[in-house]
Amino acid sequence: MSEPVHPTALRSVTFHGLEPGPRLIVLGAVHGNETCGTRAAERLQDELESGARCLLRGTLTLVPRTNPLAYELGQRMGERNLNRNLRVTSAPQDFEDRIANVLCPLLAAHDVLLDLHSFHTGGQPFIMLGPRNNDGELEDFGQAREEEALAACLGPQRMVEGWLDTYARGVARRMRNPNASQRAQMLSTDPSYGIGTTEYMRSQGGYGVTLECGQHDDPQAPVVAYNAIINTLAHLDMLPAPAPATPGQDAPEVLRLVEVIDRDHPDDRFAREWKSFDRLEAGDLIGVRADGTEVRAPEPGFIVFPNPNALPGNEWFYRAAFSDRAVV
Ligand SMILES: [Zn+2]
């Protein structure tokens, strides 16, 4: 058996409509083991090439395997997480730096991003929304309405906001950690480490959302991903009709990330096998620290992205609450 070939190129496919219109880019497999977007993008590419579907206007770029090394390895990352610290660098250090140097200009050449992911534990699909309109230093933004309208058209109705500011507060807290040896272990003491595809897109004047389409192996996840691309294209008047709506669909439910809690020690453990979006009541026991300190929910809400195997100094779980943001 020969060694797998280290990819030396990033493949994108662009359909140029003959009428002007929005420039949409769709990403699959930013994390290599999250292949629902790959399947969905390849299906749509086949349909556009066979004439089963026709692009009415604008530009559609499909990137089915955004991290080709991670995709070939069948794992989340190649040499690092492509969806963190995403930027152009003059001296790339690893495979993902080299991908970023071609991916970032490609993103900047589009107006709208749909980034398709899947997740490890079971649960319903959800959408990661960007910030509300603001002039702040962290992530100033003026297209929240457009982004909400995109999120509302996709299909899944659960939305989560507040990623980057919650992340940045976690970083600020880590920097104040008096335990220097622990601080040195921390991967993420730089707020720009929270910059992924959608944050980069917004920094370049565009907008976009991440859609988490379901569990990695859920056979419905590629369908959720495909319908989301079709619905986005219909929403942007680039295709004639959206995918059929799911009957009995609820109104959007918007949650806000409020806090990230780090795992401090290898013996810190959860009190239960938590799944994302499990409900928390005030006082619920979430976990127990190595020294016996209990970690309890300070207020009602949800647990999000629990990671029982987080390295000490890294994100153990997030807490979320209901948001007052209206998305229609
Ligand atoms: Zn992912």
Short mmCIF file of C-alpha atoms and ligand atoms in Angstrom, two decimals:
data_model
loop_
_atom_site.label_atom_id
_atom_site.label_comp_id
_atom_site.label_asym_id
_atom_site.label_seq_id
_atom_site.Cartn_x
_atom_site.Cartn_y
_atom_site.Cartn_z
CA MET A 1 0.00 0.00 0.00
CA SER A 2 1.27 3.42 -0.92
CA GLU A 3 0.96 6.47 1.31
CA PRO A 4 -2.08 8.64 0.60
CA VAL A 5 -1.19 11.55 -1.65
CA HIS A 6 -1.06 14.89 0.18
CA PRO A 7 -3.51 17.10 -1.75
CA THR A 8 -1.83 19.87 -3.69
CA ALA A 9 -4.93 21.73 -4.89
CA LEU A 10 -8.36 22.96 -3.77
CA ARG A 11 -11.17 22.22 -6.22
CA SER A 12 -14.04 24.65 -6.75
CA VAL A 13 -16.68 24.58 -9.47
CA THR A 14 -18.29 27.84 -10.56
CA PHE A 15 -21.44 28.26 -12.64
CA HIS A 16 -21.59 31.74 -14.15
CA GLY A 17 -25.17 32.77 -14.84
CA LEU A 18 -25.61 34.79 -18.05
CA GLU A 19 -27.66 37.38 -16.15
CA PRO A 20 -26.08 39.39 -13.33
CA GLY A 21 -27.03 38.49 -9.77
CA PRO A 22 -25.73 37.54 -6.34
CA ARG A 23 -22.50 35.60 -5.93
CA LEU A 24 -23.12 32.58 -3.69
CA ILE A 25 -20.43 30.21 -2.43
CA VAL A 26 -21.30 26.86 -0.81
CA LEU A 27 -18.72 24.99 1.28
CA GLY A 28 -18.72 21.30 2.23
CA ALA A 29 -16.25 19.37 4.41
CA VAL A 30 -14.52 22.33 6.04
CA HIS A 31 -14.21 19.56 8.63
CA GLY A 32 -13.18 16.44 6.71
CA ASN A 33 -15.53 13.97 8.41
CA GLU A 34 -18.58 16.22 7.82
CA THR A 35 -19.55 15.09 4.33
CA CYS A 36 -23.25 16.03 4.06
CA GLY A 37 -22.30 19.24 2.23
CA THR A 38 -19.97 17.31 -0.09
CA ARG A 39 -22.79 14.97 -1.12
CA ALA A 40 -25.26 17.84 -1.51
CA ALA A 41 -22.90 20.01 -3.58
CA GLU A 42 -21.97 17.10 -5.85
CA ARG A 43 -25.65 16.26 -6.36
CA LEU A 44 -26.44 19.83 -7.37
CA GLN A 45 -23.40 19.99 -9.64
CA ASP A 46 -24.64 16.86 -11.47
CA GLU A 47 -28.11 18.38 -11.82
CA LEU A 48 -26.77 21.67 -13.19
CA GLU A 49 -24.47 19.88 -15.63
CA SER A 50 -27.21 17.52 -16.86
CA GLY A 51 -29.68 20.37 -17.28
CA ALA A 52 -32.04 18.96 -14.63
CA ARG A 53 -31.70 22.36 -12.95
CA CYS A 54 -30.81 25.74 -14.47
CA LEU A 55 -29.10 28.69 -12.84
CA LEU A 56 -31.23 31.77 -13.60
CA ARG A 57 -28.68 34.46 -12.73
CA GLY A 58 -25.68 35.32 -10.62
CA THR A 59 -22.71 33.16 -9.74
CA LEU A 60 -22.73 29.86 -7.88
CA THR A 61 -19.46 28.39 -6.61
CA LEU A 62 -19.45 24.91 -5.07
CA VAL A 63 -16.50 23.76 -2.96
CA PRO A 64 -17.43 20.19 -2.01
CA ARG A 65 -14.18 19.35 -0.15
CA THR A 66 -12.96 22.54 1.44
CA ASN A 67 -10.33 20.72 3.51
CA PRO A 68 -9.19 18.02 1.05
CA LEU A 69 -6.54 16.60 3.40
CA ALA A 70 -8.99 16.17 6.27
CA TYR A 71 -11.52 14.74 3.80
CA GLU A 72 -9.03 12.15 2.57
CA LEU A 73 -8.12 11.24 6.13
CA GLY A 74 -11.83 11.02 7.03
CA GLN A 75 -11.25 13.20 10.08
CA ARG A 76 -12.13 16.65 11.38
CA MET A 77 -8.75 18.27 10.75
CA GLY A 78 -5.73 17.76 8.56
CA GLU A 79 -2.95 19.48 10.46
CA ARG A 80 -5.22 21.90 12.34
CA ASN A 81 -8.84 23.14 12.45
CA LEU A 82 -9.43 25.05 9.20
CA ASN A 83 -12.43 26.81 10.75
CA ARG A 84 -10.30 28.72 13.29
CA ASN A 85 -7.81 31.54 12.79
CA LEU A 86 -8.80 31.69 9.11
CA ARG A 87 -6.77 34.38 7.34
CA VAL A 88 -4.23 34.97 4.59
CA THR A 89 -0.61 34.53 5.71
CA SER A 90 2.62 35.31 3.88
CA ALA A 91 4.46 32.42 5.54
CA PRO A 92 2.06 29.46 5.76
CA GLN A 93 3.00 27.02 8.53
CA ASP A 94 0.72 24.07 7.82
CA PHE A 95 -1.67 22.56 5.27
CA GLU A 96 -4.64 24.60 6.49
CA ASP A 97 -2.64 27.84 6.19
CA ARG A 98 -2.04 26.97 2.53
CA ILE A 99 -5.73 26.16 1.96
CA ALA A 100 -6.66 29.46 3.68
CA ASN A 101 -4.44 31.37 1.26
CA VAL A 102 -6.61 30.24 -1.66
CA LEU A 103 -9.93 29.92 0.20
CA CYS A 104 -9.93 33.44 1.68
CA PRO A 105 -9.67 35.25 -1.69
CA LEU A 106 -12.36 32.91 -3.05
CA LEU A 107 -14.70 33.83 -0.18
CA ALA A 108 -13.94 37.53 -0.65
CA ALA A 109 -14.99 37.26 -4.32
CA HIS A 110 -18.55 36.27 -3.27
CA ASP A 111 -21.42 38.02 -1.50
CA VAL A 112 -23.12 35.16 0.37
CA LEU A 113 -21.76 32.03 2.06
CA LEU A 114 -23.55 28.83 3.01
CA ASP A 115 -21.19 26.60 5.03
CA LEU A 116 -22.48 23.05 5.54
CA HIS A 117 -21.38 21.02 8.58
CA SER A 118 -22.53 18.09 10.72
CA PHE A 119 -22.00 17.23 14.39
CA HIS A 120 -20.88 14.36 16.60
CA THR A 121 -23.80 13.66 18.94
CA GLY A 122 -27.44 13.30 17.93
CA GLY A 123 -29.96 16.11 17.74
CA GLN A 124 -31.79 18.34 15.31
CA PRO A 125 -30.08 20.57 12.72
CA PHE A 126 -29.31 24.16 13.67
CA ILE A 127 -27.97 27.36 12.17
CA MET A 128 -25.15 29.53 13.54
CA LEU A 129 -26.13 33.19 13.03
CA GLY A 130 -23.67 36.07 13.05
CA PRO A 131 -23.87 39.16 15.21
CA ARG A 132 -26.61 41.76 15.21
CA ASN A 133 -25.81 44.98 13.41
CA ASN A 134 -23.11 46.79 15.37
CA ASP A 135 -20.14 49.14 15.10
CA GLY A 136 -18.03 47.30 17.66
CA GLU A 137 -14.38 46.38 17.36
CA LEU A 138 -14.79 42.60 17.49
CA GLU A 139 -17.08 42.00 14.52
CA ASP A 140 -18.78 45.09 13.11
CA PHE A 141 -21.65 44.18 10.83
CA GLY A 142 -24.44 45.81 8.84
CA GLN A 143 -26.19 42.92 7.11
CA ALA A 144 -27.94 41.17 10.00
CA ARG A 145 -31.34 41.45 8.26
CA GLU A 146 -30.05 39.81 5.09
CA GLU A 147 -28.36 37.09 7.10
CA GLU A 148 -31.51 36.42 9.16
CA ALA A 149 -33.57 36.15 5.96
CA LEU A 150 -31.05 33.63 4.62
CA ALA A 151 -31.19 31.64 7.88
CA ALA A 152 -34.99 31.66 7.87
CA CYS A 153 -35.20 30.21 4.34
CA LEU A 154 -32.91 27.21 4.84
CA GLY A 155 -35.35 24.78 6.49
CA PRO A 156 -34.08 24.07 10.03
CA GLN A 157 -35.65 26.39 12.59
CA ARG A 158 -33.19 26.33 15.50
CA MET A 159 -30.71 29.20 15.41
CA VAL A 160 -27.81 30.07 17.68
CA GLU A 161 -26.21 33.51 17.94
CA GLY A 162 -23.34 34.97 19.92
CA TRP A 163 -20.44 32.74 18.85
CA LEU A 164 -17.60 35.21 18.46
CA ASP A 165 -18.30 37.49 21.44
CA THR A 166 -18.79 34.51 23.76
CA TYR A 167 -15.60 33.03 22.39
CA ALA A 168 -13.72 36.31 22.90
CA ARG A 169 -14.92 36.56 26.53
CA GLY A 170 -13.60 33.02 27.07
CA VAL A 171 -10.25 34.07 25.60
CA ALA A 172 -10.12 37.14 27.86
CA ARG A 173 -10.77 34.97 30.90
CA ARG A 174 -8.06 32.49 29.89
CA MET A 175 -5.56 35.35 29.57
CA ARG A 176 -6.26 36.31 33.20
CA ASN A 177 -5.62 32.74 34.36
CA PRO A 178 -2.79 33.06 36.93
CA ASN A 179 -1.64 29.50 36.24
CA ALA A 180 1.04 30.19 33.61
CA SER A 181 1.76 26.53 32.85
CA GLN A 182 -1.91 25.94 32.17
CA ARG A 183 -2.15 29.11 30.11
CA ALA A 184 0.73 27.80 27.97
CA GLN A 185 -1.26 24.66 27.12
CA MET A 186 -4.17 26.69 25.84
CA LEU A 187 -4.61 26.58 22.12
CA SER A 188 -6.88 29.54 22.03
CA THR A 189 -5.69 32.67 23.80
CA ASP A 190 -6.05 34.85 20.71
CA PRO A 191 -9.52 36.26 19.90
CA SER A 192 -8.77 35.89 16.17
CA TYR A 193 -8.59 32.15 16.76
CA GLY A 194 -12.42 32.37 16.71
CA ILE A 195 -12.43 33.52 13.07
CA GLY A 196 -13.88 30.83 10.82
CA THR A 197 -15.46 30.90 7.38
CA THR A 198 -18.51 33.02 8.20
CA GLU A 199 -16.56 35.50 10.33
CA TYR A 200 -14.05 35.90 7.50
CA MET A 201 -16.90 36.38 5.01
CA ARG A 202 -18.39 39.17 7.14
CA SER A 203 -14.98 40.81 7.50
CA GLN A 204 -14.85 41.04 3.68
CA GLY A 205 -18.24 42.76 3.30
CA GLY A 206 -20.33 39.65 2.72
CA TYR A 207 -22.62 37.64 4.97
CA GLY A 208 -23.25 33.98 5.56
CA VAL A 209 -24.30 31.26 7.95
CA THR A 210 -23.11 27.87 9.10
CA LEU A 211 -25.71 25.13 8.91
CA GLU A 212 -25.15 22.10 11.12
CA CYS A 213 -27.18 19.54 9.18
CA GLY A 214 -27.41 16.70 11.73
CA GLN A 215 -25.29 13.90 13.12
CA HIS A 216 -22.29 12.96 10.92
CA ASP A 217 -23.80 9.61 9.82
CA ASP A 218 -27.46 10.64 9.73
CA PRO A 219 -28.74 9.71 6.24
CA GLN A 220 -31.00 12.80 6.42
CA ALA A 221 -28.06 15.21 6.81
CA PRO A 222 -27.19 15.30 3.07
CA VAL A 223 -30.90 15.92 2.34
CA VAL A 224 -30.99 18.80 4.84
CA ALA A 225 -27.83 20.18 3.21
CA TYR A 226 -29.16 19.81 -0.34
CA ASN A 227 -32.53 21.41 0.49
CA ALA A 228 -30.69 24.29 2.16
CA ILE A 229 -28.66 25.00 -0.99
CA ILE A 230 -31.82 24.86 -3.16
CA ASN A 231 -33.70 27.11 -0.72
CA THR A 232 -30.81 29.60 -0.66
CA LEU A 233 -30.71 29.72 -4.47
CA ALA A 234 -34.49 30.24 -4.62
CA HIS A 235 -34.29 32.91 -1.90
CA LEU A 236 -31.68 34.77 -3.99
CA ASP A 237 -33.80 34.36 -7.18
CA MET A 238 -31.11 32.18 -8.72
CA LEU A 239 -33.42 29.13 -9.06
CA PRO A 240 -37.16 29.20 -9.82
CA ALA A 241 -38.51 27.35 -6.74
CA PRO A 242 -37.46 26.33 -3.22
CA ALA A 243 -37.42 22.76 -1.93
CA PRO A 244 -40.80 21.56 -0.62
CA ALA A 245 -41.33 22.79 2.97
CA THR A 246 -41.30 20.30 5.82
CA PRO A 247 -44.88 19.94 7.08
CA GLY A 248 -45.62 21.12 10.60
CA GLN A 249 -42.51 23.28 10.79
CA ASP A 250 -42.29 25.39 13.93
CA ALA A 251 -41.48 29.08 14.15
CA PRO A 252 -37.75 29.86 14.43
CA GLU A 253 -36.27 29.31 17.89
CA VAL A 254 -33.30 31.59 18.54
CA LEU A 255 -30.81 30.82 21.30
CA ARG A 256 -27.92 32.99 22.43
CA LEU A 257 -24.58 31.61 23.61
CA VAL A 258 -23.87 33.27 26.97
CA GLU A 259 -20.76 31.60 28.35
CA VAL A 260 -17.99 29.15 27.52
CA ILE A 261 -16.66 27.04 30.38
CA ASP A 262 -13.21 25.44 30.05
CA ARG A 263 -12.09 22.07 31.27
CA ASP A 264 -9.28 22.81 33.74
CA HIS A 265 -8.03 19.33 34.59
CA PRO A 266 -8.12 15.82 33.05
CA ASP A 267 -10.21 14.67 36.03
CA ASP A 268 -12.93 17.31 35.51
CA ARG A 269 -15.96 15.23 34.51
CA PHE A 270 -19.55 15.72 33.42
CA ALA A 271 -22.34 14.60 35.74
CA ARG A 272 -24.20 13.10 32.75
CA GLU A 273 -23.69 12.31 29.10
CA TRP A 274 -24.82 15.70 27.82
CA LYS A 275 -26.00 16.33 24.29
CA SER A 276 -26.12 19.75 22.63
CA PHE A 277 -29.35 21.62 23.48
CA ASP A 278 -30.19 19.51 26.54
CA ARG A 279 -32.24 21.78 28.83
CA LEU A 280 -30.71 23.16 32.04
CA GLU A 281 -32.69 24.36 35.04
CA ALA A 282 -31.10 26.76 37.54
CA GLY A 283 -29.02 24.69 39.95
CA ASP A 284 -28.71 21.59 37.73
CA LEU A 285 -25.43 19.78 38.30
CA ILE A 286 -23.47 19.93 35.01
CA GLY A 287 -20.14 18.49 36.12
CA VAL A 288 -17.64 18.09 38.94
CA ARG A 289 -14.10 19.51 38.92
CA ALA A 290 -11.06 17.42 39.85
CA ASP A 291 -11.01 19.03 43.33
CA GLY A 292 -14.68 18.17 43.93
CA THR A 293 -16.08 21.62 43.10
CA GLU A 294 -19.53 21.30 41.55
CA VAL A 295 -20.31 23.12 38.31
CA ARG A 296 -23.99 24.03 38.33
CA ALA A 297 -26.22 25.96 35.94
CA PRO A 298 -26.62 29.52 37.28
CA GLU A 299 -29.84 30.08 35.34
CA PRO A 300 -32.25 28.20 33.07
CA GLY A 301 -31.01 27.51 29.55
CA PHE A 302 -29.26 24.90 27.47
CA ILE A 303 -25.93 23.13 27.27
CA VAL A 304 -24.28 23.42 23.84
CA PHE A 305 -21.20 21.71 22.31
CA PRO A 306 -20.34 19.61 25.39
CA ASN A 307 -16.95 17.96 24.93
CA PRO A 308 -16.16 15.39 27.64
CA ASN A 309 -12.66 14.89 26.19
CA ALA A 310 -11.64 18.56 25.91
CA LEU A 311 -7.96 19.13 26.65
CA PRO A 312 -7.43 21.08 29.89
CA GLY A 313 -7.47 24.79 29.11
CA ASN A 314 -9.94 24.31 26.27
CA GLU A 315 -13.69 24.59 25.83
CA TRP A 316 -15.59 22.04 27.95
CA PHE A 317 -19.09 23.28 27.11
CA TYR A 318 -21.09 26.39 26.25
CA ARG A 319 -24.23 27.63 27.96
CA ALA A 320 -27.05 29.14 25.93
CA ALA A 321 -30.27 30.98 26.80
CA PHE A 322 -33.34 31.95 24.81
CA SER A 323 -32.58 35.03 22.71
CA ASP A 324 -34.86 38.03 22.32
CA ARG A 325 -33.80 38.30 18.67
CA ALA A 326 -36.71 37.99 16.24
CA VAL A 327 -36.01 36.16 13.01
CA VAL A 328 -38.84 36.05 10.51
ZN ZN B 1 -17.91 21.27 11.47
#
